Amino acid sequence: MEKLTFYALSAPEKLDRIGAYLSERLIRDVGRHRYGYVCIAMEALDQLLMACHCQSINLFVESFLKMVAKLLESEKPNLQILGTNSFVKFANIEEDTPSYHRSYDFFVSRFSEMCHSSHDDLEIKTKIRMSGIKGLQGVVRKTVNDELQANIWDPQHMDKIVPSLLFNLQHVEEAESRSPSPLQAPEKEKENPAELAERCLRELLGRAAFGNIKNAIKPVLIHLDNHTLWEPKVFAIRCFKIIMYSIQQLLSHLDANSRSAATVRAGIVEVLSEAAVIAATGSVGPTVLEMFNTLLRQLRLSIDYALTGSYDGAATLGTKIIKEHEERMFQEAVIKTIGSFASTLPTYQRSEVILFIMSKVPLPSLHHPVEMGKTGENRNRLTQIMLLKSLLQVSTGFQCNNMMSALPSNFLDRLLSTALMEDADIRLFVLEILISFIDRHGNRHKFSTISTLGDISVLKLKVDKCSRQDTVFMKKHSQQLYRHIYLSCKEETNIQKHYEALYSLLALISIELANEEVVVDLIRLVLAVQDVAQVNEENLPAYNRCALYALGAAYLNLISQLTTVPAFCQHIHEVIETRKKEAPCMLPEDVFVERPRLSQNLDGVVTELLFRQSKISEVLGGSGYNSDRLCLPYIPQLTDEDRLSKRKSIGETISLQVEVESRNSPEKEEREPAEEITYETLKKAIVDSVAVEEQERERRRQVVEKFQKAPFEEIAAHCGARASLLQSKLNQIFEITIRPPPSPSGTITAAYGQPQNHSIPVYEMKFPDLCVY
């Protein structure tokens, strides 16, 4: 062997004849079953191949591959393994010269066939499968980086390689269950085809470029479909944990299976969820919104399927009947996946996703037709609930220091529009979404129970100073937030969860976004809610009225301890103690329980049981708060959202009497008559302001038109007249302001008997003796 190697290195042009001779001998020995000579010939070929790297090695390689193919065609497992080992050694050699005519089609087919070996002997079957996997790995290594070789990423090759690897990956439990004894377990682990197949699949996908990954993922999806592996979903999750960065292909497959059974679609979505959790932050790629668009589209399709009962839009004899509970399960899986995927995204991408989902929520308007399904539920309502659930999943754990970017105007307007809908579930989702955005220090769970604690220090609240950005946000959007909180409190369909969410929202605004002005406005808002329960113009049930009283007591108890004004805390404490003795039904401890203890007689509530606005403004005004603003009752702003939400206008549902005491004559006790604010007065004010704006706009247009079309002489005369008028006015001002200094010696009477000031120089003036310089 040493002489042969030396001869081949000395005369490399003889390599092709050496290879042809060895190949001829090996083929003859295989046919005559002389396996010892076969091993000697292959060993000689291997050593020559490892030693020689000259340019003429290509012809020798052809003989070598011909011999390997002959061994792989043999029915003897030992010869197949021998040929595979030689091919793997060859695959690890980096050739100096390219080959233009070499083909590996036979090797891909044969190695894939070996991966599916079903030999009776378990040990031999394992060895053959291992050899097949190693051979496929060698083919991939040999061809993947050489553009002149056969394109291994072609579907004809991938459709053989990938299913062969998945077949061995799938039978890991079978191989483990048949291991003879625990003592042999380490050896079995080393020879486990499943682990080798997983490494080979990872290497294959790791070498794939962006344009080739589709051909590698498609066989995986077909394999999972053909073997019905979506419903148990264990193996599918394992596969996509390996290929989790190729999420886009799984999304396309989800669209392709949009009419499959709900359990199959749910399995695909849950696999997607598991794969998305593993994805590193920001590594999902440029199609983030497409990912969410696909999931939201599947969500809407599932709602349609559940309402119509079929995949074709109408239930007929030939259609497959859909089980509604399976569709609900699929919808929950989609929402969970949306949350899992969003949790891996950076803040700026989550903001885009939040805006994207909100833009898909159908808002109530005259142009939205109401479509009813077989269950009598509105399609729009179900879509709104599912999308808001998805939005809640995305917003959970969302951290953003700047509320202006976390809640931009276009998002906040659409979100708060849904807060005015009649559906109680939708309103609750909106409140929870707002709470998720505002809670940046993890205080939310501390307000899950409404109570009147005597000392809130036990809550261990994390309070931070209100930043400048938060102050700007509240100046812009505070009245909008207050208005929706106020209207949400008046809903007759509210239950305990709604009041808990309202309390949490008020408390979190006080902690996260409050300055002195916001605190004053929140107190005014809660006092207005107390008036709603007291006056009861909405004819609310007893539970709602007691809940509003209790909500006001809990919040004022909290804010009084946050402001740390002793007189304010004392007043709140006195009212709470009075309620404990005389009206416990107005406190949260008796209302927000499993069996609330209510009072049916709430019309004649005495003053001692109420928080008085005059008293609060007095005690807070002494501590530097704006007492004038505290004295004014809260009045919600009028917008178009009431009309969009199919409700009466706010001017018709709220009767407000505003009494403003005259400030010009504080000594008088008389007050001006009350001004009634109605829809007509507000409408008139809006129309008048619009008319004034139109007049100003018309005047500006005329001025611009005059300077554009009038002749130069006319414009010059006009400007000259204005200049002369200005000069005359200035002269008058100068005559009035610039006068000679008065004479210290008095005045001199002129000839006509009129006093005339006489100017005396300073150096001639006579000063009193007391003035010493």
Short mmCIF file of N, CA and C in Angstrom, two decimals, residues 53-174:
data_model
loop_
_atom_site.label_atom_id
_atom_site.label_comp_id
_atom_site.label_asym_id
_atom_site.label_seq_id
_atom_site.Cartn_x
_atom_site.Cartn_y
_atom_site.Cartn_z
N HIS A 53 -4.45 14.78 -3.96
CA HIS A 53 -5.30 15.95 -4.18
C HIS A 53 -4.88 16.68 -5.45
N CYS A 54 -4.50 15.95 -6.46
CA CYS A 54 -4.06 16.57 -7.70
C CYS A 54 -5.24 16.90 -8.60
N GLN A 55 -4.96 17.56 -9.72
CA GLN A 55 -6.03 18.00 -10.60
C GLN A 55 -6.67 16.84 -11.36
N SER A 56 -5.94 15.76 -11.51
CA SER A 56 -6.48 14.62 -12.27
C SER A 56 -7.26 13.64 -11.40
N ILE A 57 -7.63 14.07 -10.20
CA ILE A 57 -8.33 13.16 -9.30
C ILE A 57 -9.78 12.92 -9.72
N ASN A 58 -10.31 13.77 -10.62
CA ASN A 58 -11.71 13.65 -11.00
C ASN A 58 -12.01 12.29 -11.64
N LEU A 59 -11.14 11.82 -12.51
CA LEU A 59 -11.37 10.53 -13.15
C LEU A 59 -11.28 9.39 -12.13
N PHE A 60 -10.38 9.56 -11.18
CA PHE A 60 -10.28 8.55 -10.12
C PHE A 60 -11.55 8.54 -9.26
N VAL A 61 -12.12 9.73 -9.01
CA VAL A 61 -13.35 9.82 -8.20
C VAL A 61 -14.50 9.11 -8.91
N GLU A 62 -14.53 9.19 -10.24
CA GLU A 62 -15.60 8.51 -10.96
C GLU A 62 -15.54 7.01 -10.71
N SER A 63 -14.32 6.45 -10.75
CA SER A 63 -14.17 5.01 -10.45
C SER A 63 -14.56 4.72 -9.01
N PHE A 64 -14.17 5.61 -8.11
CA PHE A 64 -14.50 5.42 -6.69
C PHE A 64 -16.01 5.41 -6.47
N LEU A 65 -16.72 6.38 -7.04
CA LEU A 65 -18.18 6.44 -6.86
C LEU A 65 -18.86 5.24 -7.51
N LYS A 66 -18.29 4.76 -8.58
CA LYS A 66 -18.85 3.58 -9.24
C LYS A 66 -18.76 2.36 -8.32
N MET A 67 -17.63 2.25 -7.62
CA MET A 67 -17.46 1.15 -6.67
C MET A 67 -18.39 1.29 -5.47
N VAL A 68 -18.53 2.52 -4.95
CA VAL A 68 -19.44 2.75 -3.83
C VAL A 68 -20.87 2.40 -4.22
N ALA A 69 -21.27 2.81 -5.43
CA ALA A 69 -22.63 2.49 -5.90
C ALA A 69 -22.82 0.98 -5.99
N LYS A 70 -21.77 0.25 -6.43
CA LYS A 70 -21.88 -1.21 -6.51
C LYS A 70 -22.08 -1.82 -5.13
N LEU A 71 -21.40 -1.30 -4.12
CA LEU A 71 -21.57 -1.81 -2.76
C LEU A 71 -22.97 -1.49 -2.22
N LEU A 72 -23.47 -0.31 -2.50
CA LEU A 72 -24.78 0.07 -1.99
C LEU A 72 -25.89 -0.74 -2.66
N GLU A 73 -25.66 -1.21 -3.89
CA GLU A 73 -26.67 -2.02 -4.57
C GLU A 73 -26.73 -3.44 -4.02
N SER A 74 -25.72 -3.83 -3.28
CA SER A 74 -25.68 -5.18 -2.74
C SER A 74 -26.76 -5.35 -1.68
N GLU A 75 -27.20 -6.59 -1.51
CA GLU A 75 -28.19 -6.89 -0.49
C GLU A 75 -27.55 -7.17 0.87
N LYS A 76 -26.23 -7.27 0.91
CA LYS A 76 -25.54 -7.55 2.17
C LYS A 76 -25.44 -6.26 2.99
N PRO A 77 -25.97 -6.25 4.20
CA PRO A 77 -25.89 -5.04 5.03
C PRO A 77 -24.46 -4.57 5.28
N ASN A 78 -23.52 -5.54 5.43
CA ASN A 78 -22.14 -5.13 5.71
C ASN A 78 -21.54 -4.38 4.54
N LEU A 79 -21.87 -4.79 3.31
CA LEU A 79 -21.35 -4.10 2.15
C LEU A 79 -21.97 -2.71 2.02
N GLN A 80 -23.24 -2.61 2.34
CA GLN A 80 -23.90 -1.29 2.30
C GLN A 80 -23.25 -0.32 3.29
N ILE A 81 -22.99 -0.85 4.50
CA ILE A 81 -22.35 0.00 5.52
C ILE A 81 -20.94 0.36 5.10
N LEU A 82 -20.21 -0.61 4.48
CA LEU A 82 -18.86 -0.34 4.02
C LEU A 82 -18.84 0.75 2.96
N GLY A 83 -19.74 0.65 2.00
CA GLY A 83 -19.82 1.67 0.96
C GLY A 83 -20.19 3.04 1.52
N THR A 84 -21.10 3.04 2.50
CA THR A 84 -21.50 4.32 3.10
C THR A 84 -20.34 4.99 3.83
N ASN A 85 -19.58 4.21 4.59
CA ASN A 85 -18.44 4.77 5.32
C ASN A 85 -17.41 5.37 4.37
N SER A 86 -17.18 4.68 3.24
CA SER A 86 -16.23 5.22 2.26
C SER A 86 -16.75 6.52 1.65
N PHE A 87 -18.07 6.58 1.40
CA PHE A 87 -18.64 7.80 0.82
C PHE A 87 -18.55 8.96 1.80
N VAL A 88 -18.76 8.68 3.10
CA VAL A 88 -18.68 9.74 4.10
C VAL A 88 -17.26 10.30 4.17
N LYS A 89 -16.22 9.41 4.08
CA LYS A 89 -14.84 9.89 4.05
C LYS A 89 -14.61 10.77 2.84
N PHE A 90 -15.16 10.35 1.70
CA PHE A 90 -15.00 11.13 0.48
C PHE A 90 -15.70 12.49 0.60
N ALA A 91 -16.85 12.52 1.28
CA ALA A 91 -17.61 13.77 1.40
C ALA A 91 -16.87 14.81 2.22
N ASN A 92 -15.99 14.36 3.12
CA ASN A 92 -15.26 15.30 3.97
C ASN A 92 -14.01 15.87 3.30
N ILE A 93 -13.71 15.41 2.09
CA ILE A 93 -12.53 15.90 1.37
C ILE A 93 -12.91 17.14 0.57
N GLU A 94 -12.12 18.19 0.70
CA GLU A 94 -12.32 19.39 -0.10
C GLU A 94 -11.48 19.27 -1.37
N GLU A 95 -12.16 19.20 -2.50
CA GLU A 95 -11.47 19.01 -3.78
C GLU A 95 -10.95 20.35 -4.30
N ASP A 96 -9.82 20.29 -4.97
CA ASP A 96 -9.19 21.50 -5.51
C ASP A 96 -9.82 21.92 -6.83
N THR A 97 -10.28 20.96 -7.61
CA THR A 97 -10.83 21.27 -8.93
C THR A 97 -12.31 20.93 -8.97
N PRO A 98 -13.12 21.76 -9.66
CA PRO A 98 -14.56 21.48 -9.73
C PRO A 98 -14.87 20.34 -10.69
N SER A 99 -16.04 19.77 -10.49
CA SER A 99 -16.51 18.71 -11.37
C SER A 99 -17.82 19.15 -11.99
N TYR A 100 -17.89 19.03 -13.33
CA TYR A 100 -19.05 19.55 -14.05
C TYR A 100 -20.07 18.47 -14.39
N HIS A 101 -19.70 17.23 -14.29
CA HIS A 101 -20.56 16.15 -14.79
C HIS A 101 -20.90 15.11 -13.74
N ARG A 102 -20.57 15.38 -12.51
CA ARG A 102 -20.81 14.39 -11.46
C ARG A 102 -22.27 14.45 -11.00
N SER A 103 -22.87 13.32 -10.76
CA SER A 103 -24.28 13.25 -10.36
C SER A 103 -24.40 12.43 -9.08
N TYR A 104 -25.28 12.90 -8.18
CA TYR A 104 -25.50 12.21 -6.91
C TYR A 104 -26.94 11.73 -6.78
N ASP A 105 -27.68 11.67 -7.86
CA ASP A 105 -29.09 11.26 -7.79
C ASP A 105 -29.24 9.86 -7.23
N PHE A 106 -28.37 8.93 -7.71
CA PHE A 106 -28.47 7.56 -7.22
C PHE A 106 -28.21 7.48 -5.73
N PHE A 107 -27.22 8.24 -5.25
CA PHE A 107 -26.86 8.17 -3.83
C PHE A 107 -27.98 8.74 -2.95
N VAL A 108 -28.63 9.82 -3.40
CA VAL A 108 -29.77 10.36 -2.63
C VAL A 108 -30.87 9.33 -2.52
N SER A 109 -31.19 8.68 -3.63
CA SER A 109 -32.28 7.68 -3.62
C SER A 109 -31.92 6.48 -2.76
N ARG A 110 -30.67 5.99 -2.91
CA ARG A 110 -30.28 4.79 -2.18
C ARG A 110 -30.15 5.06 -0.69
N PHE A 111 -29.54 6.16 -0.31
CA PHE A 111 -29.43 6.48 1.12
C PHE A 111 -30.81 6.71 1.75
N SER A 112 -31.71 7.34 1.02
CA SER A 112 -33.08 7.53 1.55
C SER A 112 -33.78 6.20 1.74
N GLU A 113 -33.51 5.27 0.81
CA GLU A 113 -34.09 3.92 0.95
C GLU A 113 -33.53 3.21 2.17
N MET A 114 -32.25 3.38 2.43
CA MET A 114 -31.64 2.76 3.60
C MET A 114 -32.20 3.34 4.89
N CYS A 115 -32.59 4.63 4.87
CA CYS A 115 -33.18 5.24 6.07
C CYS A 115 -34.50 4.60 6.45
N HIS A 116 -35.18 3.96 5.49
CA HIS A 116 -36.47 3.32 5.74
C HIS A 116 -36.32 1.80 5.86
N SER A 117 -35.12 1.33 6.20
CA SER A 117 -34.88 -0.11 6.28
C SER A 117 -35.84 -0.77 7.26
N SER A 118 -36.31 -1.95 6.87
CA SER A 118 -37.23 -2.73 7.73
C SER A 118 -36.68 -4.13 7.95
N HIS A 119 -35.38 -4.24 8.17
CA HIS A 119 -34.73 -5.54 8.39
C HIS A 119 -35.28 -6.19 9.65
N ASP A 120 -35.31 -7.52 9.62
CA ASP A 120 -35.88 -8.25 10.76
C ASP A 120 -35.05 -8.08 12.02
N ASP A 121 -33.75 -8.06 11.89
CA ASP A 121 -32.87 -7.90 13.04
C ASP A 121 -32.82 -6.42 13.43
N LEU A 122 -33.20 -6.12 14.65
CA LEU A 122 -33.26 -4.73 15.11
C LEU A 122 -31.90 -4.06 15.04
N GLU A 123 -30.85 -4.77 15.44
CA GLU A 123 -29.52 -4.17 15.46
C GLU A 123 -29.04 -3.85 14.05
N ILE A 124 -29.27 -4.79 13.12
CA ILE A 124 -28.86 -4.56 11.73
C ILE A 124 -29.69 -3.43 11.12
N LYS A 125 -30.98 -3.42 11.44
CA LYS A 125 -31.85 -2.36 10.91
C LYS A 125 -31.38 -0.99 11.39
N THR A 126 -30.98 -0.92 12.67
CA THR A 126 -30.48 0.36 13.20
C THR A 126 -29.22 0.80 12.50
N LYS A 127 -28.30 -0.17 12.25
CA LYS A 127 -27.04 0.17 11.58
C LYS A 127 -27.30 0.66 10.15
N ILE A 128 -28.23 -0.01 9.46
CA ILE A 128 -28.52 0.41 8.08
C ILE A 128 -29.12 1.80 8.05
N ARG A 129 -30.05 2.06 8.96
CA ARG A 129 -30.66 3.39 9.01
C ARG A 129 -29.63 4.46 9.37
N MET A 130 -28.75 4.12 10.30
CA MET A 130 -27.69 5.07 10.65
C MET A 130 -26.81 5.36 9.44
N SER A 131 -26.48 4.31 8.70
CA SER A 131 -25.65 4.51 7.51
C SER A 131 -26.36 5.36 6.48
N GLY A 132 -27.67 5.14 6.31
CA GLY A 132 -28.43 5.95 5.37
C GLY A 132 -28.43 7.43 5.75
N ILE A 133 -28.60 7.71 7.05
CA ILE A 133 -28.60 9.11 7.52
C ILE A 133 -27.23 9.74 7.31
N LYS A 134 -26.17 8.98 7.63
CA LYS A 134 -24.80 9.49 7.43
C LYS A 134 -24.54 9.75 5.95
N GLY A 135 -25.06 8.85 5.08
CA GLY A 135 -24.87 9.06 3.66
C GLY A 135 -25.56 10.32 3.17
N LEU A 136 -26.81 10.56 3.62
CA LEU A 136 -27.52 11.80 3.25
C LEU A 136 -26.76 13.03 3.75
N GLN A 137 -26.23 12.93 4.96
CA GLN A 137 -25.46 14.04 5.50
C GLN A 137 -24.22 14.30 4.64
N GLY A 138 -23.59 13.20 4.16
CA GLY A 138 -22.43 13.37 3.30
C GLY A 138 -22.78 14.00 1.96
N VAL A 139 -23.93 13.60 1.38
CA VAL A 139 -24.36 14.20 0.12
C VAL A 139 -24.59 15.69 0.28
N VAL A 140 -25.25 16.07 1.38
CA VAL A 140 -25.53 17.48 1.63
C VAL A 140 -24.22 18.26 1.78
N ARG A 141 -23.30 17.74 2.54
CA ARG A 141 -22.02 18.44 2.74
C ARG A 141 -21.25 18.58 1.43
N LYS A 142 -21.33 17.57 0.58
CA LYS A 142 -20.55 17.58 -0.65
C LYS A 142 -21.12 18.54 -1.69
N THR A 143 -22.41 18.76 -1.66
CA THR A 143 -23.05 19.50 -2.75
C THR A 143 -23.55 20.89 -2.35
N VAL A 144 -23.76 21.15 -1.06
CA VAL A 144 -24.48 22.35 -0.67
C VAL A 144 -23.68 23.63 -0.94
N ASN A 145 -22.36 23.54 -0.85
CA ASN A 145 -21.54 24.75 -1.01
C ASN A 145 -20.91 24.87 -2.40
N ASP A 146 -21.16 23.91 -3.27
CA ASP A 146 -20.56 23.93 -4.61
C ASP A 146 -21.65 24.23 -5.63
N GLU A 147 -21.59 25.40 -6.24
CA GLU A 147 -22.62 25.79 -7.19
C GLU A 147 -22.57 24.97 -8.47
N LEU A 148 -21.40 24.33 -8.77
CA LEU A 148 -21.28 23.53 -9.99
C LEU A 148 -21.83 22.13 -9.82
N GLN A 149 -22.07 21.72 -8.57
CA GLN A 149 -22.63 20.40 -8.33
C GLN A 149 -24.14 20.42 -8.56
N ALA A 150 -24.74 19.26 -8.48
CA ALA A 150 -26.19 19.16 -8.60
C ALA A 150 -26.84 19.94 -7.47
N ASN A 151 -27.92 20.63 -7.80
CA ASN A 151 -28.59 21.45 -6.79
C ASN A 151 -29.37 20.55 -5.85
N ILE A 152 -28.84 20.40 -4.64
CA ILE A 152 -29.47 19.50 -3.67
C ILE A 152 -30.79 20.04 -3.16
N TRP A 153 -31.04 21.36 -3.37
CA TRP A 153 -32.27 21.98 -2.86
C TRP A 153 -33.46 21.81 -3.81
N ASP A 154 -33.24 21.15 -4.92
CA ASP A 154 -34.37 20.90 -5.83
C ASP A 154 -35.42 20.05 -5.13
N PRO A 155 -36.69 20.28 -5.45
CA PRO A 155 -37.74 19.48 -4.79
C PRO A 155 -37.57 17.98 -4.97
N GLN A 156 -37.02 17.53 -6.10
CA GLN A 156 -36.87 16.09 -6.32
C GLN A 156 -35.93 15.47 -5.30
N HIS A 157 -34.94 16.22 -4.83
CA HIS A 157 -34.03 15.71 -3.80
C HIS A 157 -34.59 15.93 -2.39
N MET A 158 -35.14 17.12 -2.14
CA MET A 158 -35.67 17.42 -0.80
C MET A 158 -36.84 16.50 -0.44
N ASP A 159 -37.63 16.10 -1.45
CA ASP A 159 -38.78 15.23 -1.18
C ASP A 159 -38.33 13.83 -0.76
N LYS A 160 -37.07 13.51 -0.94
CA LYS A 160 -36.54 12.22 -0.49
C LYS A 160 -35.75 12.36 0.81
N ILE A 161 -34.95 13.44 0.90
CA ILE A 161 -34.07 13.60 2.05
C ILE A 161 -34.86 13.91 3.32
N VAL A 162 -35.72 14.93 3.26
CA VAL A 162 -36.41 15.39 4.48
C VAL A 162 -37.35 14.33 5.05
N PRO A 163 -38.21 13.68 4.25
CA PRO A 163 -39.06 12.63 4.85
C PRO A 163 -38.25 11.48 5.44
N SER A 164 -37.10 11.17 4.87
CA SER A 164 -36.27 10.10 5.43
C SER A 164 -35.76 10.47 6.81
N LEU A 165 -35.36 11.72 6.97
CA LEU A 165 -34.90 12.18 8.29
C LEU A 165 -36.05 12.22 9.28
N LEU A 166 -37.21 12.70 8.84
CA LEU A 166 -38.38 12.76 9.74
C LEU A 166 -38.85 11.38 10.14
N PHE A 167 -38.73 10.41 9.23
CA PHE A 167 -39.14 9.04 9.54
C PHE A 167 -38.33 8.49 10.71
N ASN A 168 -37.03 8.74 10.70
CA ASN A 168 -36.19 8.27 11.81
C ASN A 168 -36.38 9.12 13.06
N LEU A 169 -36.67 10.40 12.87
CA LEU A 169 -36.93 11.26 14.02
C LEU A 169 -38.22 10.87 14.71
N GLN A 170 -39.16 10.36 13.95
CA GLN A 170 -40.48 10.02 14.50
C GLN A 170 -40.44 8.74 15.31
N HIS A 171 -39.52 7.82 15.00
CA HIS A 171 -39.52 6.51 15.65
C HIS A 171 -38.55 6.45 16.81
N VAL A 172 -38.36 7.58 17.49
CA VAL A 172 -37.45 7.59 18.64
C VAL A 172 -38.02 6.79 19.80
N GLU A 173 -39.33 6.86 20.01
CA GLU A 173 -39.92 6.13 21.13
C GLU A 173 -39.82 4.62 20.92
N GLU A 174 -40.02 4.21 19.65
CA GLU A 174 -39.94 2.78 19.36
C GLU A 174 -38.55 2.23 19.60
#
